[in-house]
Amino acid sequence: GFPEETWFTWSYSPIHDENGRIGGLFCACTEETARVHAERERDRLIRVAQDTARTLHTWFNNAPGFVALLRGPRLVFEMVNQAYYQLVGHRKLEGLSAYDALPDVTGQGYFELLDRVYTTGEAFVGRAMRIVLQPAPGMPPVERFIDFIYQPVRNADGTVGGIFAQGHDVTDQVHATLALEDANRRKDEFLATLAHELRNPLA
């Protein structure tokens, strides 16, 4: 008692009589409405997922801090944003393990921290930690300071499958703090010298 949009697959075939003439028609028909609805819903969900993935990738790539996702015990770079490239220099990262992609970090304690987070499943937070990087082949190493967190990424069964690294370059803030501390130290030294030099004349 109501109009309904439906879909059918069918075929028409002639039926011959005993004299070889067409005496009728055979129609094989199958309703496809449920399948069409399911395919349309699947396509809609795929479009939504693709749109969401593009949005998340845009947010990830344009995040103000550096972000990287490393997978497996070899800590292979799966995703890296632009801020991370700006920190370590524009070198190949995706598809390489951290050990191979960042050889200049060897001996600075970061690989040991990554291994510990992957093994124990406990996050690590670093504050104003020093790191020395070579931004490009042949260039001198550059000292930077970073705030960061290494967060374990768990599989469905609860085991650690990777590490999410996120942080900020705080080199400018560290240099400003050091400059302020140096200025305070110089001021204290000046006042101490001035007091000493004036003590005898005043006496």
XYZ file of C-alpha atoms in Angstrom:
203
model
C 0.000 0.000 0.000
C 2.968 2.371 -0.336
C 5.563 3.103 -3.029
C 8.944 1.505 -2.416
C 12.172 1.685 -4.391
C 13.396 -1.829 -5.107
C 16.028 -3.532 -7.261
C 15.775 -6.792 -9.193
C 18.004 -8.875 -11.416
C 16.150 -10.817 -14.048
C 16.411 -12.489 -17.445
C 13.873 -13.233 -20.210
C 14.249 -16.492 -22.126
C 11.942 -17.869 -24.890
C 10.212 -21.219 -24.327
C 9.875 -23.334 -27.474
C 6.988 -25.707 -28.078
C 7.154 -29.158 -29.681
C 7.073 -27.569 -33.146
C 10.114 -25.370 -32.436
C 8.085 -22.198 -32.280
C 8.148 -19.788 -29.355
C 5.298 -20.751 -27.145
C 6.044 -18.710 -24.057
C 8.487 -16.774 -21.980
C 10.521 -17.739 -18.934
C 11.484 -14.972 -16.519
C 14.043 -15.738 -13.772
C 13.909 -12.973 -11.166
C 15.851 -12.268 -7.989
C 15.279 -9.286 -5.717
C 18.515 -7.356 -5.038
C 17.124 -4.596 -2.783
C 18.939 -5.710 0.380
C 22.261 -6.115 -1.451
C 21.970 -2.681 -3.110
C 21.157 -1.055 0.232
C 24.125 -2.829 1.852
C 26.495 -1.737 -0.948
C 25.259 1.844 -0.765
C 25.769 1.900 3.016
C 29.223 0.350 2.593
C 30.177 3.016 0.029
C 28.863 5.751 2.337
C 30.876 4.427 5.270
C 33.998 4.198 3.104
C 33.550 7.837 2.037
C 33.075 8.903 5.665
C 36.168 6.940 6.726
C 38.223 8.438 3.896
C 37.064 11.964 4.762
C 37.878 11.362 8.430
C 41.299 9.957 7.547
C 42.065 12.986 5.366
C 40.975 15.349 8.145
C 43.058 13.534 10.763
C 46.068 13.479 8.433
C 45.723 17.231 7.882
C 45.517 17.851 11.644
C 48.439 15.493 12.243
C 50.621 17.083 9.576
C 49.861 20.652 10.689
C 50.103 20.087 14.440
C 52.181 22.852 16.050
C 54.396 20.363 17.878
C 56.398 17.514 16.398
C 54.554 14.184 16.148
C 55.664 10.730 15.020
C 54.273 7.214 15.183
C 56.771 4.357 15.387
C 55.755 0.701 14.977
C 57.226 -2.629 16.055
C 60.305 -3.524 18.102
C 62.536 -1.877 15.481
C 60.496 1.323 15.922
C 59.829 1.953 12.244
C 58.541 5.445 11.388
C 54.952 5.007 10.186
C 53.803 8.644 10.266
C 55.769 11.872 10.718
C 54.499 15.453 10.618
C 56.192 18.562 9.210
C 57.280 19.865 12.614
C 59.216 16.628 13.187
C 61.020 17.078 9.869
C 61.867 20.654 10.836
C 63.408 19.379 14.071
C 65.532 16.537 12.650
C 66.174 17.920 9.166
C 64.560 16.862 5.925
C 65.800 13.303 5.615
C 63.954 10.080 4.773
C 62.103 8.755 7.814
C 58.952 6.828 6.850
C 59.604 3.126 6.449
C 62.936 3.273 8.293
C 63.660 2.312 11.881
C 64.596 5.144 14.231
C 68.074 3.623 14.601
C 68.717 3.784 10.846
C 66.940 7.091 10.156
C 68.596 9.044 12.999
C 72.149 7.725 13.402
C 73.309 11.083 14.791
C 71.118 10.490 17.881
C 73.086 7.352 18.826
C 74.678 7.655 22.261
C 72.391 10.483 23.440
C 70.031 8.242 25.415
C 66.920 8.570 23.253
C 67.042 5.092 21.736
C 67.448 3.647 25.224
C 64.347 5.572 26.354
C 62.367 4.300 23.356
C 63.422 0.712 24.067
C 62.408 1.093 27.723
C 58.965 2.477 26.847
C 58.409 -0.309 24.292
C 59.538 -3.004 26.747
C 57.807 -1.777 29.910
C 54.729 -0.108 28.400
C 55.306 2.913 30.646
C 55.255 6.418 29.150
C 58.228 8.748 29.485
C 58.074 12.544 29.762
C 61.156 14.648 29.069
C 61.564 18.332 29.943
C 64.058 20.640 28.185
C 66.206 17.666 27.188
C 69.256 18.356 25.050
C 69.585 16.728 21.639
C 72.283 17.239 19.010
C 71.238 16.730 15.384
C 72.871 17.114 11.993
C 70.252 18.946 9.892
C 71.854 17.957 6.572
C 74.867 15.950 5.353
C 78.067 17.956 5.667
C 76.517 20.533 7.976
C 77.735 20.986 11.555
C 75.633 19.459 14.357
C 72.978 21.676 15.936
C 72.052 21.688 19.612
C 68.342 21.742 20.389
C 66.242 21.375 23.547
C 62.889 19.581 23.537
C 59.898 18.839 25.758
C 58.371 15.522 24.726
C 56.450 12.408 25.696
C 56.934 8.837 24.501
C 53.521 7.158 24.822
C 53.169 3.387 24.228
C 50.602 2.355 21.607
C 48.906 -0.927 22.468
C 47.517 -3.648 20.203
C 44.045 -5.121 20.643
C 45.478 -7.819 22.917
C 47.106 -5.225 25.201
C 50.687 -5.743 24.067
C 52.763 -2.735 23.025
C 52.885 -2.409 19.258
C 54.541 0.957 18.892
C 55.268 4.373 20.364
C 53.583 7.728 19.822
C 56.129 10.544 20.162
C 54.909 14.112 20.621
C 56.582 17.270 21.811
C 57.805 20.812 21.226
C 61.102 22.461 20.421
C 61.843 24.690 23.437
C 65.329 25.775 22.397
C 64.434 29.478 22.365
C 62.893 29.289 25.840
C 65.920 27.426 27.219
C 68.321 29.964 25.699
C 66.244 32.819 27.118
C 66.293 31.212 30.578
C 70.051 30.641 30.385
C 70.579 34.238 29.261
C 68.479 35.490 32.182
C 70.400 33.305 34.627
C 73.686 34.574 33.170
C 72.502 38.182 33.464
C 71.529 37.599 37.103
C 74.894 36.007 37.804
C 76.727 38.939 36.204
C 74.592 41.379 38.183
C 75.423 39.574 41.444
C 79.113 39.544 40.542
C 79.019 43.261 39.700
C 77.284 44.155 42.966
C 79.708 42.026 44.952
C 82.686 43.674 43.228
C 81.188 47.130 43.686
C 80.590 46.523 47.398
C 84.159 45.300 47.809
C 85.654 48.247 45.910
C 83.615 50.797 47.877
C 84.193 49.254 51.282
C 87.678 50.732 51.870
C 86.997 54.239 50.489
C 83.822 54.478 52.554
C 85.671 53.310 55.628
